[in-house]
Short mmCIF file of C-alpha atoms in Angstrom, two decimals:
data_model
loop_
_atom_site.label_atom_id
_atom_site.label_comp_id
_atom_site.label_asym_id
_atom_site.label_seq_id
_atom_site.Cartn_x
_atom_site.Cartn_y
_atom_site.Cartn_z
CA UNK X 1349 -294.46 -96.04 22.15
CA UNK X 1350 -294.15 -99.80 22.10
CA UNK X 1351 -297.14 -100.74 24.18
CA UNK X 1352 -297.63 -104.17 22.68
CA UNK X 1353 -294.01 -105.09 23.20
CA UNK X 1354 -293.64 -103.84 26.75
CA UNK X 1355 -296.90 -105.46 27.76
CA UNK X 1356 -295.59 -108.95 27.23
CA UNK X 1357 -291.95 -108.95 26.18
CA UNK X 1358 -290.37 -112.18 25.03
CA UNK X 1359 -287.13 -111.32 26.75
CA UNK X 1360 -286.33 -108.55 29.20
CA UNK X 1361 -282.84 -107.36 30.15
CA UNK X 1362 -282.94 -105.34 33.37
CA UNK X 1363 -279.91 -103.46 34.67
CA UNK X 1364 -277.54 -105.96 33.13
CA UNK X 1365 -273.83 -105.53 33.81
CA UNK X 1366 -271.13 -107.67 32.29
CA UNK X 1367 -267.61 -107.49 33.64
CA UNK X 1368 -265.05 -109.71 31.94
CA UNK X 1369 -262.25 -111.42 33.79
CA UNK X 1370 -259.70 -109.05 32.27
CA UNK X 1371 -261.42 -106.07 33.85
CA UNK X 1372 -263.33 -104.87 30.79
CA UNK X 1373 -266.75 -103.56 31.65
CA UNK X 1374 -268.59 -104.60 28.51
CA UNK X 1375 -272.10 -103.69 29.65
CA UNK X 1376 -273.31 -101.32 32.33
CA UNK X 1377 -276.94 -101.02 33.31
CA UNK X 1378 -278.24 -102.30 30.00
CA UNK X 1379 -282.02 -102.36 29.71
CA UNK X 1380 -283.92 -103.78 26.80
CA UNK X 1381 -287.31 -105.33 26.27
CA UNK X 1382 -287.86 -107.31 23.12
CA UNK X 1383 -291.46 -108.07 22.26
CA UNK X 1384 -292.78 -111.05 20.34
CA UNK X 1385 -292.49 -110.79 16.55
CA UNK X 1386 -290.27 -107.74 16.74
CA UNK X 1387 -287.23 -107.28 14.53
CA UNK X 1388 -284.87 -105.39 16.80
CA UNK X 1389 -281.42 -104.23 15.72
CA UNK X 1390 -278.69 -103.56 18.23
CA UNK X 1391 -276.74 -100.80 16.54
CA UNK X 1392 -273.52 -99.33 17.81
CA UNK X 1393 -269.81 -98.78 17.25
CA UNK X 1394 -267.51 -101.77 17.60
CA UNK X 1395 -266.69 -102.51 21.19
CA UNK X 1396 -270.04 -101.28 22.51
CA UNK X 1397 -270.95 -104.69 23.85
CA UNK X 1398 -273.69 -105.55 21.36
CA UNK X 1399 -272.31 -109.01 20.71
CA UNK X 1400 -271.86 -109.53 24.42
CA UNK X 1401 -275.50 -108.63 25.02
CA UNK X 1402 -276.56 -111.09 22.33
CA UNK X 1403 -274.49 -113.88 23.86
CA UNK X 1404 -275.99 -113.22 27.26
CA UNK X 1405 -279.48 -113.51 25.78
CA UNK X 1406 -278.41 -116.80 24.20
CA UNK X 1407 -277.26 -118.08 27.57
CA UNK X 1408 -273.62 -118.18 26.53
CA UNK X 1409 -272.22 -116.59 29.65
CA UNK X 1410 -273.72 -115.08 32.77
CA UNK X 1411 -274.50 -111.47 33.50
CA UNK X 1412 -272.36 -110.06 36.30
CA UNK X 1413 -275.35 -108.16 37.64
CA UNK X 1414 -278.95 -107.63 36.64
CA UNK X 1415 -281.41 -110.11 35.20
CA UNK X 1416 -282.41 -111.58 31.87
CA UNK X 1417 -285.99 -112.78 32.07
CA UNK X 1418 -288.38 -114.55 29.75
CA UNK X 1419 -291.70 -113.18 30.98
CA UNK X 1420 -293.79 -115.05 28.44
CA UNK X 1421 -292.26 -118.40 29.26
CA UNK X 1422 -293.45 -120.64 32.04
CA UNK X 1423 -290.40 -121.43 34.11
CA UNK X 1424 -288.54 -118.53 32.57
CA UNK X 1425 -286.16 -120.63 30.48
CA UNK X 1426 -286.23 -120.39 26.73
CA UNK X 1427 -282.87 -121.76 25.72
CA UNK X 1428 -283.96 -124.47 23.31
CA UNK X 1429 -286.11 -122.01 21.42
CA UNK X 1430 -283.20 -119.92 20.25
CA UNK X 1431 -281.38 -119.91 16.96
CA UNK X 1432 -278.00 -118.21 16.70
CA UNK X 1433 -276.19 -116.99 13.61
CA UNK X 1434 -272.58 -115.94 14.04
CA UNK X 1435 -270.65 -113.37 12.04
CA UNK X 1436 -268.74 -116.23 10.43
CA UNK X 1437 -270.78 -119.07 8.93
CA UNK X 1438 -269.24 -121.34 11.60
CA UNK X 1439 -269.94 -124.56 9.74
CA UNK X 1440 -268.30 -127.90 10.40
CA UNK X 1441 -265.96 -128.29 7.40
CA UNK X 1442 -265.99 -132.09 7.59
CA UNK X 1443 -269.77 -132.30 7.35
CA UNK X 1444 -272.04 -131.88 4.36
CA UNK X 1445 -274.66 -129.13 4.15
CA UNK X 1446 -277.26 -131.67 5.27
CA UNK X 1447 -275.26 -132.72 8.31
CA UNK X 1448 -274.50 -129.13 9.24
CA UNK X 1449 -278.16 -128.20 9.18
CA UNK X 1450 -279.15 -131.46 10.86
CA UNK X 1451 -276.77 -130.78 13.76
CA UNK X 1452 -279.16 -129.01 16.17
CA UNK X 1453 -281.72 -131.78 15.69
CA UNK X 1454 -279.08 -134.45 16.08
CA UNK X 1455 -278.01 -132.89 19.36
CA UNK X 1456 -281.63 -133.10 20.45
CA UNK X 1457 -281.60 -136.79 19.54
CA UNK X 1458 -283.91 -136.53 16.54
CA UNK X 1459 -283.28 -139.52 14.27
CA UNK X 1460 -281.72 -138.76 10.92
CA UNK X 1461 -284.62 -140.16 8.92
CA UNK X 1462 -287.13 -138.20 10.92
CA UNK X 1463 -285.15 -134.99 10.51
CA UNK X 1464 -284.70 -135.34 6.75
CA UNK X 1465 -287.98 -133.63 5.89
CA UNK X 1466 -287.36 -130.69 8.18
CA UNK X 1467 -283.82 -130.24 6.91
CA UNK X 1468 -285.08 -130.34 3.33
CA UNK X 1469 -287.81 -127.84 4.14
CA UNK X 1470 -285.49 -125.37 5.78
CA UNK X 1471 -282.92 -125.70 3.00
CA UNK X 1472 -285.69 -124.92 0.52
CA UNK X 1473 -286.56 -121.83 2.56
CA UNK X 1474 -283.04 -120.44 2.27
CA UNK X 1475 -282.81 -121.46 -1.38
CA UNK X 1476 -280.31 -124.28 -1.08
CA UNK X 1477 -282.31 -127.22 -2.35
CA UNK X 1478 -279.98 -129.60 -4.16
CA UNK X 1479 -276.91 -128.69 -2.12
CA UNK X 1480 -277.51 -131.24 0.65
CA UNK X 1481 -274.42 -133.24 -0.23
CA UNK X 1482 -272.04 -130.31 -0.77
CA UNK X 1483 -269.24 -129.53 1.62
CA UNK X 1484 -268.86 -126.00 3.01
CA UNK X 1485 -265.62 -125.34 1.13
CA UNK X 1486 -267.48 -125.86 -2.14
CA UNK X 1487 -269.89 -123.02 -1.35
CA UNK X 1488 -269.58 -119.27 -1.77
CA UNK X 1489 -269.60 -116.96 1.24
CA UNK X 1490 -273.25 -116.10 0.75
CA UNK X 1491 -274.27 -119.73 0.43
CA UNK X 1492 -272.34 -120.65 3.57
CA UNK X 1493 -274.23 -117.95 5.41
CA UNK X 1494 -277.49 -119.39 4.08
CA UNK X 1495 -276.52 -122.79 5.49
CA UNK X 1496 -275.78 -121.11 8.79
CA UNK X 1497 -279.21 -119.46 8.77
CA UNK X 1498 -280.88 -122.75 7.83
CA UNK X 1499 -279.16 -124.42 10.76
CA UNK X 1500 -280.46 -121.73 13.10
CA UNK X 1501 -283.99 -122.11 11.74
CA UNK X 1502 -284.20 -125.90 11.67
CA UNK X 1503 -285.35 -126.12 15.28
CA UNK X 1504 -288.16 -123.64 14.52
CA UNK X 1505 -286.92 -121.17 17.13
CA UNK X 1506 -289.08 -118.42 18.51
CA UNK X 1507 -286.11 -116.13 18.83
CA UNK X 1508 -283.40 -115.70 16.24
CA UNK X 1509 -280.18 -114.05 17.36
CA UNK X 1510 -277.91 -112.75 14.62
CA UNK X 1511 -274.45 -111.38 15.31
CA UNK X 1512 -273.46 -109.22 12.31
CA UNK X 1513 -274.25 -112.15 10.04
CA UNK X 1514 -273.76 -110.33 6.74
CA UNK X 1515 -270.85 -108.08 7.68
CA UNK X 1516 -268.31 -110.13 5.74
CA UNK X 1517 -270.37 -110.41 2.56
CA UNK X 1518 -270.28 -108.24 -0.53
CA UNK X 1519 -273.04 -105.70 -0.94
CA UNK X 1520 -275.00 -107.51 -3.66
CA UNK X 1521 -275.09 -110.73 -1.65
CA UNK X 1522 -275.93 -108.79 1.49
CA UNK X 1523 -278.91 -107.04 -0.11
CA UNK X 1524 -280.20 -110.34 -1.41
CA UNK X 1525 -279.85 -111.99 1.99
CA UNK X 1526 -281.47 -108.97 3.65
CA UNK X 1527 -284.52 -109.42 1.43
CA UNK X 1528 -284.67 -113.16 1.96
CA UNK X 1529 -284.33 -112.76 5.70
CA UNK X 1530 -287.17 -110.23 5.81
CA UNK X 1531 -289.33 -112.53 3.74
CA UNK X 1532 -288.67 -115.42 6.12
CA UNK X 1533 -289.27 -113.28 9.17
CA UNK X 1534 -292.56 -112.00 7.81
CA UNK X 1535 -293.84 -115.45 6.93
CA UNK X 1536 -292.88 -117.00 10.26
CA UNK X 1537 -293.70 -116.03 13.76
CA UNK X 1538 -290.26 -115.47 15.15
CA UNK X 1539 -288.59 -112.58 16.86
CA UNK X 1540 -285.20 -111.36 15.69
CA UNK X 1541 -282.43 -109.59 17.54
CA UNK X 1542 -279.95 -108.45 14.94
CA UNK X 1543 -276.56 -107.03 15.82
CA UNK X 1544 -275.05 -104.70 13.24
CA UNK X 1545 -272.85 -101.65 12.92
CA UNK X 1546 -274.54 -100.56 9.69
CA UNK X 1547 -277.13 -97.81 9.97
CA UNK X 1548 -278.50 -98.63 6.52
CA UNK X 1549 -278.86 -102.32 7.19
CA UNK X 1550 -280.56 -101.77 10.54
CA UNK X 1551 -283.06 -99.29 9.10
CA UNK X 1552 -283.83 -101.54 6.17
CA UNK X 1553 -284.51 -104.59 8.28
CA UNK X 1554 -285.83 -103.59 11.66
CA UNK X 1555 -289.01 -102.24 13.10
CA UNK X 1556 -287.01 -101.11 16.09
CA UNK X 1557 -283.42 -100.03 16.64
CA UNK X 1558 -281.69 -99.96 19.99
CA UNK X 1559 -278.72 -97.63 19.64
CA UNK X 1560 -275.87 -98.51 21.95
CA UNK X 1561 -272.98 -96.45 23.29
CA UNK X 1562 -269.57 -97.86 24.16
CA UNK X 1563 -267.42 -97.96 27.29
CA UNK X 1564 -269.44 -99.10 29.05
CA UNK X 1565 -271.99 -100.60 26.67
CA UNK X 1566 -275.59 -99.55 27.21
CA UNK X 1567 -278.71 -98.66 25.24
CA UNK X 1568 -278.92 -94.89 24.74
CA UNK X 1569 -281.74 -94.60 22.25
CA UNK X 1570 -284.69 -96.74 21.26
CA UNK X 1571 -286.06 -95.84 17.84
CA UNK X 1572 -289.06 -97.19 16.05
CA UNK X 1573 -288.84 -97.66 12.28
CA UNK X 1574 -292.47 -97.31 11.30
CA UNK X 1575 -292.10 -97.96 7.57
CA UNK X 1576 -294.44 -100.74 6.54
CA UNK X 1577 -293.37 -104.14 5.28
CA UNK X 1578 -292.86 -105.59 2.77
CA UNK X 1579 -289.77 -103.55 2.14
CA UNK X 1580 -287.89 -104.09 -1.07
CA UNK X 1581 -285.14 -102.50 -3.11
CA UNK X 1582 -287.43 -99.60 -3.92
CA UNK X 1583 -287.58 -98.83 -0.21
CA UNK X 1584 -283.80 -98.49 -0.18
CA UNK X 1585 -284.03 -95.39 -2.39
CA UNK X 1586 -287.15 -93.86 -0.84
CA UNK X 1587 -287.28 -90.60 1.06
CA UNK X 1588 -288.75 -92.33 4.08
CA UNK X 1589 -285.77 -94.66 4.21
CA UNK X 1590 -283.34 -91.78 3.91
CA UNK X 1591 -285.10 -89.83 6.63
CA UNK X 1592 -284.88 -92.77 8.98
CA UNK X 1593 -281.23 -93.30 8.12
CA UNK X 1594 -280.51 -89.66 8.89
CA UNK X 1595 -282.37 -89.88 12.17
CA UNK X 1596 -280.59 -93.08 13.22
CA UNK X 1597 -277.21 -91.72 12.13
CA UNK X 1598 -277.76 -88.64 14.26
CA UNK X 1599 -278.69 -90.81 17.18
CA UNK X 1600 -275.63 -92.98 16.64
CA UNK X 1601 -273.46 -89.87 16.47
CA UNK X 1602 -274.83 -88.73 19.81
CA UNK X 1603 -274.23 -92.16 21.23
CA UNK X 1604 -270.61 -92.01 20.17
CA UNK X 1605 -270.14 -88.66 21.81
CA UNK X 1606 -271.89 -89.78 24.98
CA UNK S 1367 -263.80 -117.72 -27.38
CA UNK S 1368 -263.39 -121.49 -27.28
CA UNK S 1369 -260.21 -121.29 -29.34
CA UNK S 1370 -258.73 -118.78 -26.97
CA UNK S 1371 -259.58 -120.98 -24.02
CA UNK S 1372 -258.00 -124.01 -25.63
CA UNK S 1373 -254.85 -122.13 -26.35
CA UNK S 1374 -254.73 -120.86 -22.83
CA UNK S 1375 -255.31 -124.28 -21.35
CA UNK S 1376 -252.99 -126.39 -23.47
CA UNK S 1377 -249.58 -125.18 -22.35
CA UNK S 1378 -250.68 -125.52 -18.75
CA UNK S 1379 -251.92 -129.02 -19.37
CA UNK S 1380 -248.58 -129.86 -20.86
CA UNK S 1381 -246.54 -128.37 -18.04
CA UNK S 1382 -248.70 -130.26 -15.57
CA UNK S 1383 -248.11 -133.52 -17.37
CA UNK S 1384 -244.38 -132.87 -17.46
CA UNK S 1385 -244.40 -132.18 -13.75
CA UNK S 1386 -246.33 -135.35 -13.04
CA UNK S 1387 -243.84 -137.45 -14.96
CA UNK S 1388 -240.91 -135.62 -13.40
CA UNK S 1389 -242.23 -136.32 -9.94
CA UNK S 1390 -241.54 -140.03 -10.37
CA UNK S 1391 -238.87 -139.95 -13.05
CA UNK S 1392 -236.42 -137.60 -11.31
CA UNK S 1393 -236.13 -139.48 -8.00
CA UNK S 1394 -235.75 -142.74 -9.92
CA UNK S 1395 -233.04 -141.20 -12.08
CA UNK S 1396 -231.19 -140.00 -8.98
CA UNK S 1397 -231.48 -143.49 -7.50
CA UNK S 1398 -230.15 -145.17 -10.64
CA UNK S 1399 -227.26 -142.73 -10.90
CA UNK S 1400 -226.35 -143.31 -7.24
CA UNK S 1401 -226.35 -147.06 -7.68
CA UNK S 1402 -224.15 -146.79 -10.78
CA UNK S 1403 -221.71 -144.54 -8.89
CA UNK S 1404 -221.74 -146.97 -5.97
CA UNK S 1405 -220.98 -149.83 -8.35
CA UNK S 1406 -218.18 -147.86 -10.03
CA UNK S 1407 -216.61 -146.94 -6.70
CA UNK S 1408 -216.54 -150.61 -5.69
CA UNK S 1409 -215.15 -151.77 -9.05
CA UNK S 1410 -212.56 -149.05 -9.64
CA UNK S 1411 -211.16 -149.27 -6.12
CA UNK S 1412 -211.44 -153.02 -6.10
CA UNK S 1413 -213.10 -152.87 -2.67
CA UNK S 1414 -213.52 -156.24 -0.97
CA UNK S 1415 -217.15 -157.24 -0.40
CA UNK S 1416 -216.70 -157.32 3.40
CA UNK S 1417 -215.98 -153.56 3.31
CA UNK S 1418 -218.48 -152.41 0.71
CA UNK S 1419 -220.37 -154.91 -1.42
CA UNK S 1420 -221.39 -153.96 -4.93
CA UNK S 1421 -225.10 -153.32 -5.45
CA UNK S 1422 -225.41 -156.47 -7.55
CA UNK S 1423 -224.07 -158.55 -4.69
CA UNK S 1424 -226.54 -156.97 -2.27
CA UNK S 1425 -229.38 -157.79 -4.62
CA UNK S 1426 -228.14 -161.36 -4.93
CA UNK S 1427 -227.91 -161.64 -1.17
CA UNK S 1428 -231.45 -160.30 -0.82
CA UNK S 1429 -232.59 -163.05 -3.19
CA UNK S 1430 -230.50 -165.89 -1.77
CA UNK S 1431 -231.07 -165.07 1.90
CA UNK S 1432 -234.79 -164.46 1.49
CA UNK S 1433 -235.48 -167.63 3.49
CA UNK S 1434 -233.74 -166.05 6.50
CA UNK S 1435 -234.71 -162.46 5.94
CA UNK S 1436 -238.40 -162.92 5.26
CA UNK S 1437 -239.30 -164.51 8.63
CA UNK S 1438 -237.21 -161.80 10.31
CA UNK S 1439 -239.13 -159.15 8.39
CA UNK S 1440 -242.39 -160.65 9.60
CA UNK S 1441 -241.20 -160.54 13.21
CA UNK S 1442 -240.20 -156.90 12.89
CA UNK S 1443 -243.45 -156.06 11.16
CA UNK S 1444 -245.52 -157.74 13.85
CA UNK S 1445 -243.81 -155.83 16.64
CA UNK S 1446 -244.05 -152.59 14.68
CA UNK S 1447 -247.76 -152.87 14.00
CA UNK S 1448 -248.68 -154.19 17.43
CA UNK S 1449 -246.76 -151.33 19.00
CA UNK S 1450 -248.44 -148.86 16.66
CA UNK S 1451 -251.88 -150.27 17.43
CA UNK S 1452 -251.28 -150.01 21.18
CA UNK S 1453 -249.84 -146.52 20.65
CA UNK S 1454 -252.96 -145.44 18.78
CA UNK S 1455 -255.29 -146.87 21.41
CA UNK S 1456 -253.20 -145.52 24.28
CA UNK S 1457 -252.41 -142.16 22.69
CA UNK S 1458 -255.95 -141.42 21.57
CA UNK S 1459 -257.44 -142.74 24.82
CA UNK S 1460 -255.13 -140.62 26.91
CA UNK S 1461 -255.73 -137.57 24.70
CA UNK S 1462 -259.48 -137.95 25.13
CA UNK S 1463 -258.97 -138.26 28.87
CA UNK S 1464 -256.83 -135.10 28.80
CA UNK S 1465 -259.54 -133.29 26.86
CA UNK S 1466 -262.09 -134.08 29.55
CA UNK S 1467 -260.26 -132.26 32.27
CA UNK S 1468 -257.51 -129.70 32.29
CA UNK S 1469 -256.38 -131.07 35.65
CA UNK S 1470 -255.73 -134.54 34.26
CA UNK S 1471 -253.77 -133.01 31.42
CA UNK S 1472 -251.72 -130.83 33.76
CA UNK S 1473 -251.00 -133.80 36.00
CA UNK S 1474 -249.94 -136.34 33.41
CA UNK S 1475 -248.63 -134.50 30.38
CA UNK S 1476 -245.15 -133.85 31.84
CA UNK S 1477 -244.69 -137.58 32.31
CA UNK S 1478 -245.63 -138.26 28.73
CA UNK S 1479 -242.96 -135.74 27.75
CA UNK S 1480 -240.39 -137.41 30.02
CA UNK S 1481 -241.19 -140.74 28.40
CA UNK S 1482 -240.65 -139.17 25.02
CA UNK S 1483 -237.43 -137.26 25.61
CA UNK S 1484 -235.59 -140.09 27.36
CA UNK S 1485 -233.73 -141.89 24.55
CA UNK S 1486 -235.24 -145.31 24.03
CA UNK S 1487 -231.82 -146.84 23.51
CA UNK S 1488 -230.97 -145.89 27.10
CA UNK S 1489 -234.19 -147.24 28.57
CA UNK S 1490 -234.41 -150.43 26.54
CA UNK S 1491 -231.83 -152.43 28.60
CA UNK S 1492 -233.81 -151.73 31.77
CA UNK S 1493 -237.07 -152.79 30.20
CA UNK S 1494 -235.39 -155.97 28.98
CA UNK S 1495 -234.29 -156.71 32.54
CA UNK S 1496 -237.69 -156.12 34.13
CA UNK S 1497 -239.87 -157.71 31.48
CA UNK S 1498 -239.16 -161.39 31.11
CA UNK S 1499 -240.86 -161.97 27.80
CA UNK S 1500 -238.54 -160.44 25.19
CA UNK S 1501 -241.33 -160.07 22.72
CA UNK S 1502 -243.37 -157.96 25.13
CA UNK S 1503 -240.29 -155.96 26.11
CA UNK S 1504 -239.70 -155.08 22.47
CA UNK S 1505 -243.32 -154.13 22.14
CA UNK S 1506 -243.07 -151.78 25.12
CA UNK S 1507 -239.98 -150.10 23.69
CA UNK S 1508 -241.58 -149.55 20.31
CA UNK S 1509 -244.75 -148.30 21.97
CA UNK S 1510 -242.91 -145.71 24.08
CA UNK S 1511 -241.43 -144.18 20.94
CA UNK S 1512 -244.60 -144.30 18.88
CA UNK S 1513 -247.24 -143.13 21.26
CA UNK S 1514 -246.08 -139.59 22.01
CA UNK S 1515 -246.72 -138.01 18.60
CA UNK S 1516 -250.19 -139.51 18.63
CA UNK S 1517 -250.89 -138.29 22.14
CA UNK S 1518 -249.57 -134.78 21.63
CA UNK S 1519 -251.12 -134.29 18.19
CA UNK S 1520 -254.50 -135.67 19.20
CA UNK S 1521 -254.52 -133.55 22.36
CA UNK S 1522 -253.76 -130.47 20.30
CA UNK S 1523 -256.47 -131.43 17.81
CA UNK S 1524 -259.14 -132.07 20.42
CA UNK S 1525 -258.44 -128.65 21.90
CA UNK S 1526 -258.54 -126.81 18.61
CA UNK S 1527 -262.26 -127.08 17.89
CA UNK S 1528 -263.74 -123.80 16.64
CA UNK S 1529 -264.80 -121.71 19.62
CA UNK S 1530 -268.02 -120.53 18.03
CA UNK S 1531 -268.96 -124.12 17.24
CA UNK S 1532 -268.38 -125.03 20.87
CA UNK S 1533 -270.74 -122.16 21.76
CA UNK S 1534 -273.26 -123.48 19.29
CA UNK S 1535 -273.16 -126.95 20.84
CA UNK S 1536 -273.60 -125.31 24.24
CA UNK S 1537 -276.58 -123.38 22.95
CA UNK S 1538 -278.31 -126.59 21.95
CA UNK S 1539 -277.54 -128.18 25.30
CA UNK S 1540 -275.11 -130.76 23.88
CA UNK S 1541 -273.71 -133.29 26.32
CA UNK S 1542 -269.99 -133.71 26.86
CA UNK S 1543 -270.15 -136.90 24.83
CA UNK S 1544 -271.91 -135.18 21.92
CA UNK S 1545 -269.33 -132.40 21.88
CA UNK S 1546 -266.60 -135.04 21.77
CA UNK S 1547 -268.28 -137.20 19.17
CA UNK S 1548 -269.52 -134.56 16.77
CA UNK S 1549 -267.08 -131.72 17.27
CA UNK S 1550 -263.82 -132.48 19.02
CA UNK S 1551 -262.99 -135.79 17.37
CA UNK S 1552 -263.64 -134.59 13.80
CA UNK S 1553 -261.63 -131.42 14.53
CA UNK S 1554 -258.78 -133.57 15.82
CA UNK S 1555 -258.76 -135.90 12.82
CA UNK S 1556 -256.15 -134.04 10.68
CA UNK S 1557 -253.88 -133.66 13.71
CA UNK S 1558 -254.29 -137.31 14.67
CA UNK S 1559 -253.52 -138.48 11.14
CA UNK S 1560 -250.41 -136.29 11.09
CA UNK S 1561 -249.32 -137.93 14.33
CA UNK S 1562 -250.08 -141.36 12.94
CA UNK S 1563 -247.78 -140.80 9.97
CA UNK S 1564 -244.92 -139.91 12.31
CA UNK S 1565 -245.75 -142.71 14.74
CA UNK S 1566 -245.78 -145.33 11.98
CA UNK S 1567 -242.14 -144.63 11.17
CA UNK S 1568 -241.19 -144.26 14.82
CA UNK S 1569 -242.68 -147.58 15.85
CA UNK S 1570 -240.49 -149.27 13.23
CA UNK S 1571 -237.46 -147.40 14.57
CA UNK S 1572 -238.46 -148.27 18.14
CA UNK S 1573 -238.78 -151.95 17.40
CA UNK S 1574 -235.47 -152.08 15.52
CA UNK S 1575 -233.61 -150.18 18.24
CA UNK S 1576 -235.07 -152.37 20.97
CA UNK S 1577 -234.16 -155.48 19.05
CA UNK S 1578 -230.59 -154.28 18.69
CA UNK S 1579 -230.43 -153.86 22.44
CA UNK S 1580 -232.05 -157.19 23.12
CA UNK S 1581 -229.91 -158.99 20.56
CA UNK S 1582 -232.27 -161.90 20.98
CA UNK S 1583 -231.20 -165.06 19.22
CA UNK S 1584 -232.96 -168.04 17.78
CA UNK S 1585 -236.49 -168.20 16.56
CA UNK S 1586 -238.61 -165.12 16.48
CA UNK S 1587 -235.68 -162.84 15.69
CA UNK S 1588 -236.33 -159.73 13.66
CA UNK S 1589 -234.37 -157.85 11.03
CA UNK S 1590 -232.23 -155.98 13.54
CA UNK S 1591 -230.96 -159.24 14.92
CA UNK S 1592 -230.17 -160.46 11.40
CA UNK S 1593 -228.11 -157.32 10.88
CA UNK S 1594 -226.17 -157.91 14.11
CA UNK S 1595 -225.66 -161.55 13.22
CA UNK S 1596 -224.49 -160.76 9.70
CA UNK S 1597 -222.11 -158.16 11.15
CA UNK S 1598 -220.50 -160.77 13.44
CA UNK S 1599 -220.04 -163.04 10.44
CA UNK S 1600 -218.73 -160.21 8.24
CA UNK S 1601 -221.57 -160.97 5.86
CA UNK S 1602 -221.83 -157.36 4.80
CA UNK S 1603 -224.02 -157.99 1.72
CA UNK S 1604 -226.68 -159.50 3.97
CA UNK S 1605 -226.42 -156.50 6.32
CA UNK S 1606 -227.17 -154.26 3.39
CA UNK S 1607 -230.00 -156.50 2.27
CA UNK S 1608 -231.61 -156.38 5.72
CA UNK S 1609 -231.09 -152.63 5.87
CA UNK S 1610 -232.83 -152.22 2.52
CA UNK S 1611 -235.76 -154.25 3.80
CA UNK S 1612 -236.08 -152.05 6.89
CA UNK S 1613 -235.95 -148.91 4.75
CA UNK S 1614 -238.50 -150.29 2.33
CA UNK S 1615 -240.79 -151.19 5.23
CA UNK S 1616 -240.54 -147.65 6.59
CA UNK S 1617 -241.35 -146.19 3.19
CA UNK S 1618 -244.33 -148.48 2.72
CA UNK S 1619 -245.65 -147.61 6.19
CA UNK S 1620 -245.31 -143.90 5.45
CA UNK S 1621 -246.99 -144.16 2.06
CA UNK S 1622 -249.77 -146.28 3.54
CA UNK S 1623 -250.65 -143.73 6.21
CA UNK S 1624 -250.30 -140.85 3.77
CA UNK S 1625 -252.89 -142.59 1.60
CA UNK S 1626 -255.15 -143.29 4.58
CA UNK S 1627 -254.90 -139.67 5.64
CA UNK S 1628 -255.68 -138.45 2.15
CA UNK S 1629 -258.71 -140.73 1.85
CA UNK S 1630 -260.17 -139.55 5.14
CA UNK S 1631 -259.50 -135.84 4.63
CA UNK S 1632 -259.93 -135.43 0.89
CA UNK S 1633 -263.49 -134.20 1.16
CA UNK S 1634 -262.85 -131.25 3.40
CA UNK S 1635 -259.39 -130.58 4.75
CA UNK S 1636 -257.10 -128.03 3.11
CA UNK S 1637 -254.17 -130.42 3.19
CA UNK S 1638 -255.95 -132.92 0.95
CA UNK S 1639 -258.03 -130.70 -1.26
CA UNK S 1640 -256.74 -130.08 -4.76
CA UNK S 1641 -257.29 -126.47 -5.62
CA UNK S 1642 -257.26 -124.81 -8.97
CA UNK S 1643 -256.20 -121.24 -9.15
#
């Protein structure tokens, strides 16, 4: 079904287990291949280990068993090529928008002057030109999330990991950010792994949905969303969209009974 | 529309202005009333000035004895600020050391607590015996009192960096130094400044208490010594005058660090941000 992806996946999780110190088995025999340029959603009920899987991919924590490989990378390590967006904007409140976005480059010892152009470019991409000097508390929730996305994109990552980034936003803002994110994804060459518990959001955004079951967390269904891009607000009301939503909901229902 | 807005805004503006005036006017009024009552108590009971001097006499003493009190104030101030400076360097340095390793913190923190909970007035005589230079002994006493709030607050602050931000730094391969410089120290700033405000007052208290214990005579004597001396001579007005100077110093130190804290945090921290609702 996904020949191109399985041929040369960007990242491959094979038989991954994750056992936390408190005895919780968050993941059990999780398998997932993510191909280059894919937009994959990890969809599942809360507590199914989707965030844990994302953190393992990011290198924040070690799998208890199994492997996470980067087949397309020489040496197998891809850490610096990853951008991560948390559920909360997770900005430094004492730093301006510029300094927040500059952070990943600063940590990689890029001089401030040299980074200025890239920061400006990425802020323009997320629609925040002119807000360089603002502090996070002066921004709305949606704008903070845009800063967070800009920060993840400033290093030009090949893989963008997003952990329910829009869950705390109101629907209007969420739809807008959904569209902007799709636009960015389509114009760039990155791969996205997007964690969500919303069927509608995952169908709208992804070209593939990995449905996860809880206790222990694992992938139970791998669905392709074949609807062509660009997708816009018209797509949200289309029959195709509704059919996919129904299909994914059914699959999620089965996962929750499993 | 604009009329309605004006009408809605005006009464609030007025109540805000009233509050702003009241903020300074009320405490001053209370102070004035207290002084008048004090004066009346002295006059009506015909109290002798060696029991309770009238406020006017205290003010006169403050003026007349300025030549004695001012050098003493400078001595006390020097010890206070030196002790505070060493407390800041020591407290922050130790806190940063603690933040590097849990084991260091576990090993040393109890001793910092012991240093803090042992009353300085009980330790001061020992320090005065073991340290020959009285000036340095006083400094040590004031430092012991002042450094703990800085240490404990800064330690708390360094450990309270947002967990997701720590993860983010990890993700980008930040070094220990980068995490400290760009994440832990800024996170600790409000806590440190809170500690500094407490420590400023405590270092004054520490230096005064130590001086009382030392009772050092002659040149280089601070305000506490002047109080003791005036007490021996039953010069109660001068005791009051010196006491007022110590109080005023404490207030100025507190206001100074409150202002410093506000200036540093005003851009981002909830404590310093004015919010309109």
